[in-house]
Amino acid sequence: MRARTPLVGGVVGLFVTVAVLHLGSQLTGADDVADATQVLLMPLLAAALWLNTETPRSRLVTLTLVALGLSWLGDSAPKLTEGDTAFLVMIGFFLLAQVAYVMAFWPFRSRSVLHVRRPVLLGYVAVVVALVLACVGGAAGMLVPVLVYGTLLGTMAVLATGVNLPTAIGGALFLVSDGLIALNAFAEGFDLPGQGFWVMATYLAAQSLIVVGVLTTRDAARSR
């Protein structure tokens, strides 16, 4: 059965509060607060999705919940390691999250830019290629993981266009967020002021819009 509205509203309100607190801590350099709030964000967003859907949950909803769980591991697990290992752990879990999103959005491919408005597809391809070219010089031993992740990320963003507008925007913002991370890690001379804030702002907007899109598509209401 669908959860009571006050509980749903409370979870959504808590997510927004924690997100604002997290972004504020990114701007002010309060690293301890940023770390503490970051690990709460995806569980709260997943709880909002869970409480806003009924059993049996659709394939789309279930895989989105899996992707949010893997994203939480990508946010959290690297804090237990350091250096290149932390970066690889983050890429690993977010790579799996992108696989889950690709699987979630795959049934909607006939409505995506793969088949409709195909000139838009060239824009996505151009962005991914440009990111790879900008990062290839500094990626060194991480080149293969970066290439694999970039391909999956671009595929997710393209397939997201087949679900609905919020999910399409969310997929595009995910591409922006992870692109900023890649540029900061590998592109020589790249130095964006407030890097952490912009990465997390686009990331949170991306995940939130994907959840909104999943909730507003009719396929969330039934099993596929």
Short mmCIF file of N, CA and C in Angstrom, two decimals, residues 44-159:
data_model
loop_
_atom_site.label_atom_id
_atom_site.label_comp_id
_atom_site.label_asym_id
_atom_site.label_seq_id
_atom_site.Cartn_x
_atom_site.Cartn_y
_atom_site.Cartn_z
N LEU A 44 18.00 8.83 1.73
CA LEU A 44 16.77 9.62 1.86
C LEU A 44 16.03 9.71 0.52
N LEU A 45 16.76 9.87 -0.56
CA LEU A 45 16.12 9.94 -1.87
C LEU A 45 15.50 8.59 -2.23
N ALA A 46 16.20 7.51 -1.93
CA ALA A 46 15.66 6.18 -2.18
C ALA A 46 14.41 5.93 -1.33
N ALA A 47 14.43 6.39 -0.09
CA ALA A 47 13.26 6.24 0.78
C ALA A 47 12.07 7.00 0.22
N ALA A 48 12.31 8.19 -0.33
CA ALA A 48 11.23 8.96 -0.93
C ALA A 48 10.63 8.21 -2.12
N LEU A 49 11.48 7.59 -2.94
CA LEU A 49 10.98 6.83 -4.08
C LEU A 49 10.21 5.60 -3.60
N TRP A 50 10.75 4.90 -2.62
CA TRP A 50 10.10 3.70 -2.08
C TRP A 50 8.72 4.03 -1.51
N LEU A 51 8.64 5.09 -0.73
CA LEU A 51 7.39 5.44 -0.08
C LEU A 51 6.35 5.99 -1.05
N ASN A 52 6.80 6.48 -2.20
CA ASN A 52 5.88 7.04 -3.19
C ASN A 52 5.42 6.01 -4.21
N THR A 53 5.82 4.76 -4.05
CA THR A 53 5.41 3.71 -4.99
C THR A 53 4.79 2.54 -4.23
N GLU A 54 4.02 1.78 -4.95
CA GLU A 54 3.29 0.68 -4.35
C GLU A 54 3.87 -0.66 -4.79
N THR A 55 3.60 -1.70 -4.02
CA THR A 55 3.97 -3.05 -4.41
C THR A 55 2.88 -3.64 -5.30
N PRO A 56 3.22 -4.47 -6.28
CA PRO A 56 4.59 -4.80 -6.69
C PRO A 56 5.21 -3.65 -7.46
N ARG A 57 6.45 -3.29 -7.11
CA ARG A 57 7.10 -2.18 -7.77
C ARG A 57 7.57 -2.57 -9.16
N SER A 58 7.51 -1.63 -10.07
CA SER A 58 7.86 -1.90 -11.46
C SER A 58 9.35 -2.16 -11.62
N ARG A 59 9.70 -2.70 -12.74
CA ARG A 59 11.11 -2.90 -13.10
C ARG A 59 11.86 -1.58 -13.05
N LEU A 60 11.23 -0.52 -13.58
CA LEU A 60 11.85 0.80 -13.59
C LEU A 60 12.15 1.29 -12.19
N VAL A 61 11.18 1.18 -11.29
CA VAL A 61 11.37 1.64 -9.91
C VAL A 61 12.42 0.79 -9.20
N THR A 62 12.33 -0.51 -9.36
CA THR A 62 13.27 -1.41 -8.68
C THR A 62 14.71 -1.14 -9.09
N LEU A 63 14.95 -1.00 -10.38
CA LEU A 63 16.31 -0.76 -10.85
C LEU A 63 16.80 0.64 -10.46
N THR A 64 15.90 1.59 -10.40
CA THR A 64 16.28 2.93 -9.93
C THR A 64 16.69 2.88 -8.46
N LEU A 65 15.97 2.11 -7.66
CA LEU A 65 16.37 1.93 -6.26
C LEU A 65 17.74 1.27 -6.15
N VAL A 66 18.01 0.29 -7.01
CA VAL A 66 19.33 -0.35 -7.03
C VAL A 66 20.40 0.67 -7.39
N ALA A 67 20.12 1.50 -8.40
CA ALA A 67 21.09 2.52 -8.81
C ALA A 67 21.36 3.52 -7.69
N LEU A 68 20.33 3.89 -6.96
CA LEU A 68 20.51 4.82 -5.84
C LEU A 68 21.34 4.17 -4.73
N GLY A 69 21.12 2.89 -4.49
CA GLY A 69 21.91 2.18 -3.49
C GLY A 69 23.38 2.11 -3.87
N LEU A 70 23.64 1.81 -5.14
CA LEU A 70 25.02 1.76 -5.61
C LEU A 70 25.66 3.15 -5.61
N SER A 71 24.86 4.17 -5.89
CA SER A 71 25.37 5.54 -5.82
C SER A 71 25.75 5.90 -4.39
N TRP A 72 24.95 5.42 -3.42
CA TRP A 72 25.29 5.65 -2.01
C TRP A 72 26.63 5.00 -1.68
N LEU A 73 26.86 3.79 -2.18
CA LEU A 73 28.16 3.15 -1.95
C LEU A 73 29.27 3.94 -2.62
N GLY A 74 28.99 4.50 -3.80
CA GLY A 74 29.98 5.34 -4.47
C GLY A 74 30.29 6.61 -3.69
N ASP A 75 29.29 7.13 -2.99
CA ASP A 75 29.50 8.31 -2.14
C ASP A 75 30.25 7.97 -0.86
N SER A 76 30.00 6.77 -0.33
CA SER A 76 30.44 6.43 1.02
C SER A 76 31.71 5.61 1.08
N ALA A 77 31.80 4.55 0.28
CA ALA A 77 32.92 3.61 0.39
C ALA A 77 34.29 4.26 0.18
N PRO A 78 34.43 5.22 -0.75
CA PRO A 78 35.76 5.83 -0.93
C PRO A 78 36.30 6.52 0.32
N LYS A 79 35.42 6.89 1.25
CA LYS A 79 35.87 7.56 2.47
C LYS A 79 36.67 6.61 3.36
N LEU A 80 36.57 5.30 3.08
CA LEU A 80 37.28 4.31 3.87
C LEU A 80 38.67 4.02 3.30
N THR A 81 38.98 4.61 2.15
CA THR A 81 40.28 4.40 1.52
C THR A 81 40.90 5.75 1.16
N GLU A 82 42.02 5.71 0.45
CA GLU A 82 42.71 6.96 0.11
C GLU A 82 43.28 6.90 -1.30
N GLY A 83 43.58 8.07 -1.85
CA GLY A 83 44.30 8.19 -3.11
C GLY A 83 43.62 7.52 -4.29
N ASP A 84 44.44 6.86 -5.12
CA ASP A 84 43.93 6.22 -6.33
C ASP A 84 42.92 5.12 -6.00
N THR A 85 43.12 4.44 -4.88
CA THR A 85 42.19 3.38 -4.49
C THR A 85 40.80 3.94 -4.25
N ALA A 86 40.74 5.07 -3.56
CA ALA A 86 39.44 5.71 -3.31
C ALA A 86 38.76 6.10 -4.61
N PHE A 87 39.53 6.62 -5.54
CA PHE A 87 38.96 7.03 -6.82
C PHE A 87 38.43 5.83 -7.60
N LEU A 88 39.18 4.72 -7.58
CA LEU A 88 38.76 3.52 -8.28
C LEU A 88 37.52 2.91 -7.64
N VAL A 89 37.46 2.94 -6.31
CA VAL A 89 36.27 2.44 -5.62
C VAL A 89 35.05 3.27 -6.01
N MET A 90 35.21 4.59 -6.05
CA MET A 90 34.11 5.46 -6.44
C MET A 90 33.66 5.15 -7.87
N ILE A 91 34.62 5.06 -8.80
CA ILE A 91 34.28 4.75 -10.19
C ILE A 91 33.58 3.40 -10.28
N GLY A 92 34.08 2.41 -9.51
CA GLY A 92 33.51 1.07 -9.57
C GLY A 92 32.04 1.04 -9.19
N PHE A 93 31.71 1.67 -8.08
CA PHE A 93 30.32 1.65 -7.63
C PHE A 93 29.42 2.50 -8.53
N PHE A 94 29.93 3.65 -8.99
CA PHE A 94 29.10 4.45 -9.89
C PHE A 94 28.98 3.81 -11.27
N LEU A 95 29.98 3.05 -11.68
CA LEU A 95 29.86 2.29 -12.92
C LEU A 95 28.71 1.29 -12.80
N LEU A 96 28.63 0.60 -11.67
CA LEU A 96 27.53 -0.34 -11.45
C LEU A 96 26.18 0.39 -11.38
N ALA A 97 26.19 1.59 -10.80
CA ALA A 97 24.96 2.39 -10.77
C ALA A 97 24.51 2.75 -12.18
N GLN A 98 25.47 3.10 -13.05
CA GLN A 98 25.12 3.41 -14.43
C GLN A 98 24.58 2.19 -15.15
N VAL A 99 25.14 1.01 -14.86
CA VAL A 99 24.61 -0.23 -15.45
C VAL A 99 23.15 -0.41 -15.04
N ALA A 100 22.86 -0.17 -13.76
CA ALA A 100 21.48 -0.31 -13.28
C ALA A 100 20.55 0.69 -13.98
N TYR A 101 21.02 1.93 -14.16
CA TYR A 101 20.20 2.92 -14.85
C TYR A 101 20.01 2.56 -16.33
N VAL A 102 21.06 2.07 -16.97
CA VAL A 102 20.93 1.64 -18.37
C VAL A 102 19.88 0.54 -18.48
N MET A 103 19.91 -0.43 -17.58
CA MET A 103 18.92 -1.50 -17.58
C MET A 103 17.51 -0.96 -17.32
N ALA A 104 17.42 0.04 -16.42
CA ALA A 104 16.12 0.63 -16.10
C ALA A 104 15.51 1.36 -17.30
N PHE A 105 16.37 2.09 -18.03
CA PHE A 105 15.87 2.93 -19.12
C PHE A 105 15.81 2.20 -20.46
N TRP A 106 16.43 1.02 -20.55
CA TRP A 106 16.51 0.30 -21.82
C TRP A 106 15.14 0.06 -22.47
N PRO A 107 14.10 -0.30 -21.72
CA PRO A 107 12.80 -0.52 -22.36
C PRO A 107 12.22 0.72 -23.05
N PHE A 108 12.77 1.89 -22.75
CA PHE A 108 12.26 3.14 -23.31
C PHE A 108 13.11 3.63 -24.49
N ARG A 109 14.01 2.78 -24.98
CA ARG A 109 14.98 3.21 -26.00
C ARG A 109 14.32 3.67 -27.30
N SER A 110 13.17 3.10 -27.62
CA SER A 110 12.52 3.48 -28.89
C SER A 110 12.00 4.91 -28.85
N ARG A 111 11.87 5.48 -27.62
CA ARG A 111 11.42 6.87 -27.50
C ARG A 111 12.58 7.82 -27.25
N SER A 112 13.80 7.28 -27.19
CA SER A 112 14.98 8.09 -26.88
C SER A 112 15.56 8.69 -28.15
N VAL A 113 16.62 9.49 -27.99
CA VAL A 113 17.25 10.12 -29.15
C VAL A 113 18.00 9.11 -30.02
N LEU A 114 18.04 7.86 -29.58
CA LEU A 114 18.56 6.82 -30.48
C LEU A 114 17.66 6.64 -31.69
N HIS A 115 16.35 6.95 -31.51
CA HIS A 115 15.38 6.75 -32.58
C HIS A 115 14.60 8.01 -32.93
N VAL A 116 14.48 8.92 -31.97
CA VAL A 116 13.70 10.15 -32.17
C VAL A 116 14.63 11.35 -32.00
N ARG A 117 14.48 12.36 -32.87
CA ARG A 117 15.33 13.55 -32.83
C ARG A 117 16.80 13.15 -32.83
N ARG A 118 17.18 12.33 -33.77
CA ARG A 118 18.54 11.77 -33.81
C ARG A 118 19.66 12.81 -33.86
N PRO A 119 19.44 13.99 -34.45
CA PRO A 119 20.53 14.98 -34.39
C PRO A 119 20.97 15.32 -32.97
N VAL A 120 20.04 15.22 -32.00
CA VAL A 120 20.39 15.49 -30.60
C VAL A 120 21.41 14.47 -30.10
N LEU A 121 21.32 13.25 -30.64
CA LEU A 121 22.26 12.20 -30.24
C LEU A 121 23.70 12.63 -30.49
N LEU A 122 23.91 13.37 -31.57
CA LEU A 122 25.27 13.83 -31.89
C LEU A 122 25.82 14.73 -30.79
N GLY A 123 24.94 15.48 -30.14
CA GLY A 123 25.39 16.34 -29.04
C GLY A 123 25.92 15.52 -27.88
N TYR A 124 25.21 14.45 -27.54
CA TYR A 124 25.67 13.59 -26.45
C TYR A 124 27.00 12.93 -26.81
N VAL A 125 27.10 12.44 -28.04
CA VAL A 125 28.35 11.81 -28.49
C VAL A 125 29.49 12.82 -28.44
N ALA A 126 29.23 14.04 -28.89
CA ALA A 126 30.27 15.06 -28.90
C ALA A 126 30.76 15.38 -27.49
N VAL A 127 29.84 15.45 -26.54
CA VAL A 127 30.22 15.75 -25.16
C VAL A 127 31.11 14.64 -24.59
N VAL A 128 30.69 13.39 -24.79
CA VAL A 128 31.48 12.27 -24.26
C VAL A 128 32.86 12.22 -24.91
N VAL A 129 32.91 12.39 -26.22
CA VAL A 129 34.20 12.37 -26.92
C VAL A 129 35.09 13.51 -26.44
N ALA A 130 34.51 14.70 -26.27
CA ALA A 130 35.29 15.85 -25.81
C ALA A 130 35.85 15.61 -24.41
N LEU A 131 35.04 15.01 -23.54
CA LEU A 131 35.51 14.71 -22.19
C LEU A 131 36.66 13.71 -22.21
N VAL A 132 36.52 12.67 -23.04
CA VAL A 132 37.58 11.66 -23.13
C VAL A 132 38.86 12.28 -23.65
N LEU A 133 38.75 13.10 -24.68
CA LEU A 133 39.94 13.73 -25.26
C LEU A 133 40.61 14.67 -24.26
N ALA A 134 39.79 15.35 -23.45
CA ALA A 134 40.35 16.28 -22.46
C ALA A 134 41.06 15.54 -21.33
N CYS A 135 40.63 14.30 -21.06
CA CYS A 135 41.15 13.56 -19.91
C CYS A 135 42.20 12.52 -20.27
N VAL A 136 42.29 12.16 -21.55
CA VAL A 136 43.13 11.02 -21.92
C VAL A 136 44.60 11.24 -21.57
N GLY A 137 45.07 12.47 -21.67
CA GLY A 137 46.48 12.74 -21.39
C GLY A 137 46.86 12.52 -19.95
N GLY A 138 45.94 12.78 -19.02
CA GLY A 138 46.26 12.66 -17.61
C GLY A 138 45.76 11.40 -16.95
N ALA A 139 45.01 10.57 -17.69
CA ALA A 139 44.40 9.38 -17.09
C ALA A 139 45.42 8.27 -16.84
N ALA A 140 46.42 8.17 -17.70
CA ALA A 140 47.49 7.17 -17.54
C ALA A 140 46.92 5.78 -17.29
N GLY A 141 47.26 5.17 -16.15
CA GLY A 141 46.84 3.81 -15.85
C GLY A 141 45.35 3.66 -15.61
N MET A 142 44.64 4.77 -15.44
CA MET A 142 43.19 4.70 -15.22
C MET A 142 42.41 4.92 -16.50
N LEU A 143 43.10 4.94 -17.64
CA LEU A 143 42.44 5.25 -18.90
C LEU A 143 41.31 4.28 -19.22
N VAL A 144 41.56 2.99 -19.06
CA VAL A 144 40.53 1.99 -19.41
C VAL A 144 39.29 2.15 -18.54
N PRO A 145 39.42 2.22 -17.19
CA PRO A 145 38.22 2.44 -16.37
C PRO A 145 37.48 3.72 -16.74
N VAL A 146 38.24 4.77 -17.05
CA VAL A 146 37.61 6.04 -17.42
C VAL A 146 36.84 5.91 -18.73
N LEU A 147 37.42 5.22 -19.70
CA LEU A 147 36.74 5.03 -20.99
C LEU A 147 35.47 4.20 -20.84
N VAL A 148 35.56 3.12 -20.05
CA VAL A 148 34.38 2.27 -19.84
C VAL A 148 33.29 3.06 -19.12
N TYR A 149 33.69 3.79 -18.08
CA TYR A 149 32.69 4.55 -17.33
C TYR A 149 32.07 5.64 -18.20
N GLY A 150 32.91 6.34 -18.97
CA GLY A 150 32.39 7.39 -19.83
C GLY A 150 31.39 6.87 -20.84
N THR A 151 31.66 5.69 -21.40
CA THR A 151 30.74 5.09 -22.36
C THR A 151 29.41 4.74 -21.72
N LEU A 152 29.46 4.14 -20.52
CA LEU A 152 28.23 3.80 -19.81
C LEU A 152 27.45 5.03 -19.40
N LEU A 153 28.16 6.05 -18.93
CA LEU A 153 27.52 7.29 -18.52
C LEU A 153 26.79 7.93 -19.69
N GLY A 154 27.47 7.99 -20.84
CA GLY A 154 26.83 8.56 -22.03
C GLY A 154 25.64 7.75 -22.48
N THR A 155 25.75 6.42 -22.40
CA THR A 155 24.63 5.56 -22.77
C THR A 155 23.44 5.79 -21.86
N MET A 156 23.70 5.90 -20.55
CA MET A 156 22.61 6.18 -19.60
C MET A 156 21.91 7.49 -19.94
N ALA A 157 22.70 8.53 -20.20
CA ALA A 157 22.11 9.84 -20.49
C ALA A 157 21.26 9.81 -21.76
N VAL A 158 21.73 9.08 -22.76
CA VAL A 158 20.98 8.95 -24.01
C VAL A 158 19.67 8.20 -23.78
N LEU A 159 19.73 7.07 -23.08
CA LEU A 159 18.53 6.27 -22.84
C LEU A 159 17.54 7.00 -21.95
#
